[in-house]
GROMACS .gro file of C-alpha atoms in nm:
model
  204
    1UNK     CA    1   6.144  -4.385   8.837
    2UNK     CA    2   6.042  -4.339   8.476
    3UNK     CA    3   6.044  -4.667   8.285
    4UNK     CA    4   6.019  -4.686   7.905
    5UNK     CA    5   5.901  -4.989   7.708
    6UNK     CA    6   5.975  -5.017   7.333
    7UNK     CA    7   5.762  -5.134   7.044
    8UNK     CA    8   5.740  -5.489   6.915
    9UNK     CA    9   6.069  -5.599   6.765
   10UNK     CA   10   6.248  -5.297   6.911
   11UNK     CA   11   6.460  -5.227   7.219
   12UNK     CA   12   6.588  -4.935   7.428
   13UNK     CA   13   6.729  -4.772   7.114
   14UNK     CA   14   6.373  -4.669   7.030
   15UNK     CA   15   6.432  -4.389   7.284
   16UNK     CA   16   6.738  -4.192   7.165
   17UNK     CA   17   6.861  -3.872   7.332
   18UNK     CA   18   6.722  -3.651   7.474
   19UNK     CA   19   6.495  -3.918   7.627
   20UNK     CA   20   6.769  -3.999   7.877
   21UNK     CA   21   6.748  -3.645   8.014
   22UNK     CA   22   6.420  -3.725   8.191
   23UNK     CA   23   6.460  -3.767   8.569
   24UNK     CA   24   6.493  -4.124   8.693
   25UNK     CA   25   6.509  -4.253   8.335
   26UNK     CA   26   6.532  -4.626   8.255
   27UNK     CA   27   6.471  -4.760   7.903
   28UNK     CA   28   6.423  -5.136   7.885
   29UNK     CA   29   6.464  -5.416   7.633
   30UNK     CA   30   6.216  -5.700   7.607
   31UNK     CA   31   6.339  -5.997   7.814
   32UNK     CA   32   6.418  -6.325   7.646
   33UNK     CA   33   6.090  -6.480   7.542
   34UNK     CA   34   5.951  -6.700   7.818
   35UNK     CA   35   5.636  -6.837   7.655
   36UNK     CA   36   5.403  -6.547   7.743
   37UNK     CA   37   5.082  -6.562   7.539
   38UNK     CA   38   4.891  -6.257   7.662
   39UNK     CA   39   4.970  -5.895   7.737
   40UNK     CA   40   4.881  -5.941   8.109
   41UNK     CA   41   5.131  -6.230   8.122
   42UNK     CA   42   5.400  -6.013   7.967
   43UNK     CA   43   5.313  -5.729   8.206
   44UNK     CA   44   5.363  -5.957   8.506
   45UNK     CA   45   5.701  -6.065   8.370
   46UNK     CA   46   5.816  -5.707   8.315
   47UNK     CA   47   5.718  -5.592   8.664
   48UNK     CA   48   5.961  -5.849   8.800
   49UNK     CA   49   6.243  -5.824   8.547
   50UNK     CA   50   6.242  -5.443   8.510
   51UNK     CA   51   6.196  -5.358   8.877
   52UNK     CA   52   5.878  -5.156   8.817
   53UNK     CA   53   5.725  -5.045   9.146
   54UNK     CA   54   5.418  -4.870   9.280
   55UNK     CA   55   5.435  -4.496   9.217
   56UNK     CA   56   5.658  -4.523   8.908
   57UNK     CA   57   5.582  -4.366   8.569
   58UNK     CA   58   5.565  -4.571   8.250
   59UNK     CA   59   5.626  -4.458   7.892
   60UNK     CA   60   5.532  -4.705   7.620
   61UNK     CA   61   5.579  -4.691   7.244
   62UNK     CA   62   5.342  -4.903   7.034
   63UNK     CA   63   5.326  -5.251   7.198
   64UNK     CA   64   5.511  -5.108   7.496
   65UNK     CA   65   5.224  -4.871   7.564
   66UNK     CA   66   4.969  -5.152   7.560
   67UNK     CA   67   5.179  -5.352   7.804
   68UNK     CA   68   5.221  -5.040   8.020
   69UNK     CA   69   4.841  -5.018   8.042
   70UNK     CA   70   4.832  -5.379   8.159
   71UNK     CA   71   5.102  -5.316   8.418
   72UNK     CA   72   4.890  -5.031   8.555
   73UNK     CA   73   4.613  -5.283   8.627
   74UNK     CA   74   4.851  -5.488   8.841
   75UNK     CA   75   5.032  -5.218   9.040
   76UNK     CA   76   4.939  -4.853   9.111
   77UNK     CA   77   5.141  -4.619   8.890
   78UNK     CA   78   5.162  -4.238   8.891
   79UNK     CA   79   5.087  -4.207   8.519
   80UNK     CA   80   5.127  -4.375   8.181
   81UNK     CA   81   5.243  -4.199   7.864
   82UNK     CA   82   5.146  -4.363   7.534
   83UNK     CA   83   5.370  -4.273   7.239
   84UNK     CA   84   5.213  -4.393   6.916
   85UNK     CA   85   5.027  -4.660   7.106
   86UNK     CA   86   4.673  -4.786   7.169
   87UNK     CA   87   4.433  -4.828   7.458
   88UNK     CA   88   4.232  -5.100   7.282
   89UNK     CA   89   4.288  -5.347   6.999
   90UNK     CA   90   4.024  -5.163   6.794
   91UNK     CA   91   4.269  -4.873   6.750
   92UNK     CA   92   4.519  -5.090   6.563
   93UNK     CA   93   4.504  -5.070   6.182
   94UNK     CA   94   4.224  -5.288   6.044
   95UNK     CA   95   4.462  -5.425   5.783
   96UNK     CA   96   4.702  -5.544   6.051
   97UNK     CA   97   4.415  -5.690   6.251
   98UNK     CA   98   4.306  -5.888   5.946
   99UNK     CA   99   4.658  -6.019   5.885
  100UNK     CA  100   4.743  -6.109   6.245
  101UNK     CA  101   4.553  -6.444   6.251
  102UNK     CA  102   4.784  -6.565   5.975
  103UNK     CA  103   5.103  -6.474   6.160
  104UNK     CA  104   5.200  -6.842   6.201
  105UNK     CA  105   5.232  -6.862   5.823
  106UNK     CA  106   5.428  -6.540   5.777
  107UNK     CA  107   5.802  -6.608   5.729
  108UNK     CA  108   5.959  -6.389   5.997
  109UNK     CA  109   6.300  -6.418   5.832
  110UNK     CA  110   6.153  -6.276   5.511
  111UNK     CA  111   6.018  -5.981   5.709
  112UNK     CA  112   6.362  -5.929   5.854
  113UNK     CA  113   6.515  -5.922   5.506
  114UNK     CA  114   6.268  -5.653   5.407
  115UNK     CA  115   6.368  -5.438   5.704
  116UNK     CA  116   6.569  -5.217   5.469
  117UNK     CA  117   6.250  -5.022   5.408
  118UNK     CA  118   6.246  -4.894   5.766
  119UNK     CA  119   6.500  -4.672   5.946
  120UNK     CA  120   6.841  -4.836   5.988
  121UNK     CA  121   6.832  -4.831   6.369
  122UNK     CA  122   6.494  -5.002   6.380
  123UNK     CA  123   6.600  -5.252   6.112
  124UNK     CA  124   6.892  -5.362   6.329
  125UNK     CA  125   6.659  -5.406   6.628
  126UNK     CA  126   6.409  -5.605   6.424
  127UNK     CA  127   6.679  -5.839   6.296
  128UNK     CA  128   6.761  -5.930   6.658
  129UNK     CA  129   6.401  -5.984   6.776
  130UNK     CA  130   6.287  -6.335   6.863
  131UNK     CA  131   6.044  -6.480   6.607
  132UNK     CA  132   5.839  -6.664   6.871
  133UNK     CA  133   5.796  -6.342   7.067
  134UNK     CA  134   5.683  -6.150   6.758
  135UNK     CA  135   5.428  -6.415   6.665
  136UNK     CA  136   5.292  -6.449   7.018
  137UNK     CA  137   5.248  -6.075   7.068
  138UNK     CA  138   5.073  -6.027   6.733
  139UNK     CA  139   4.815  -6.279   6.852
  140UNK     CA  140   4.803  -6.131   7.202
  141UNK     CA  141   4.708  -5.789   7.068
  142UNK     CA  142   4.405  -5.942   6.892
  143UNK     CA  143   4.279  -6.077   7.227
  144UNK     CA  144   4.362  -5.768   7.434
  145UNK     CA  145   4.054  -5.618   7.607
  146UNK     CA  146   4.229  -5.282   7.649
  147UNK     CA  147   4.196  -5.030   7.928
  148UNK     CA  148   4.422  -4.922   8.212
  149UNK     CA  149   4.424  -4.900   8.590
  150UNK     CA  150   4.125  -4.725   8.749
  151UNK     CA  151   4.178  -4.351   8.790
  152UNK     CA  152   4.521  -4.359   8.628
  153UNK     CA  153   4.628  -4.048   8.431
  154UNK     CA  154   4.701  -4.158   8.074
  155UNK     CA  155   4.863  -3.905   7.838
  156UNK     CA  156   4.878  -3.971   7.466
  157UNK     CA  157   5.123  -3.853   7.201
  158UNK     CA  158   5.056  -3.962   6.844
  159UNK     CA  159   5.182  -3.919   6.491
  160UNK     CA  160   4.942  -3.766   6.241
  161UNK     CA  161   5.062  -4.005   5.971
  162UNK     CA  162   5.072  -4.325   6.179
  163UNK     CA  163   4.960  -4.617   5.961
  164UNK     CA  164   5.004  -4.889   6.225
  165UNK     CA  165   4.782  -4.724   6.484
  166UNK     CA  166   4.592  -4.449   6.297
  167UNK     CA  167   4.542  -4.129   6.493
  168UNK     CA  168   4.278  -4.202   6.761
  169UNK     CA  169   3.986  -3.968   6.822
  170UNK     CA  170   4.122  -3.843   7.152
  171UNK     CA  171   4.492  -3.769   7.205
  172UNK     CA  172   4.670  -3.502   7.406
  173UNK     CA  173   4.911  -3.394   7.134
  174UNK     CA  174   4.956  -3.482   6.767
  175UNK     CA  175   5.298  -3.455   6.602
  176UNK     CA  176   5.367  -3.436   6.230
  177UNK     CA  177   5.515  -3.784   6.210
  178UNK     CA  178   5.437  -4.152   6.169
  179UNK     CA  179   5.448  -4.454   6.396
  180UNK     CA  180   5.807  -4.398   6.509
  181UNK     CA  181   5.774  -4.055   6.671
  182UNK     CA  182   5.970  -4.170   6.976
  183UNK     CA  183   6.270  -4.181   6.741
  184UNK     CA  184   6.193  -3.922   6.474
  185UNK     CA  185   6.047  -3.659   6.710
  186UNK     CA  186   6.231  -3.736   7.032
  187UNK     CA  187   6.282  -3.372   7.146
  188UNK     CA  188   5.913  -3.290   7.100
  189UNK     CA  189   5.809  -3.605   7.285
  190UNK     CA  190   6.039  -3.529   7.576
  191UNK     CA  191   5.920  -3.168   7.593
  192UNK     CA  192   5.558  -3.281   7.612
  193UNK     CA  193   5.633  -3.532   7.887
  194UNK     CA  194   5.832  -3.278   8.089
  195UNK     CA  195   5.540  -3.038   8.060
  196UNK     CA  196   5.292  -3.295   8.192
  197UNK     CA  197   5.524  -3.416   8.467
  198UNK     CA  198   5.566  -3.063   8.600
  199UNK     CA  199   5.224  -2.911   8.544
  200UNK     CA  200   4.991  -3.199   8.624
  201UNK     CA  201   5.195  -3.450   8.822
  202UNK     CA  202   5.432  -3.234   9.028
  203UNK     CA  203   5.738  -3.434   8.921
  204UNK     CA  204   6.057  -3.282   8.787
   0.00000   0.00000   0.00000
């Protein structure tokens, strides 16, 4: 199976067609917030609620990619694909890192009202996200040690103009987009993943 995890405040709609053309495709929403305070805790929850098993593939956008890396430490996966995501908290924008400690004082409802500045589909997702989950995961990212399962193939797609997670030094392919390339450059993302699945992983 190929499981996809969205970014913070987003859901399965972060992976529009042709993502669903990938074999064994399953795009997930975040489960109702259960008090998780760390990315490993959230990873454990998702393994159970999403039915992720040994030998599966994971695709993660933004926060979803970080959680995918944590899942790979708990069960052996075939590969992880990071789409506009990070492998360590140091890769997240320094501005966001500096603001995250004050997340308890940020009015989430005010952020929701300002969602008009982002694409309509993502704005609708953000309006439905749980405030406690958003706050907890902002803090969790600050404490995340990073890394992935030993020996795991990790393939990285990134947007050249990403301001949330600026382009890391080492990525497999850079697209001419921002942080939301899973939505804005879906065909290119899917083509890259198909290429890697067939050429390096023997999966089609």
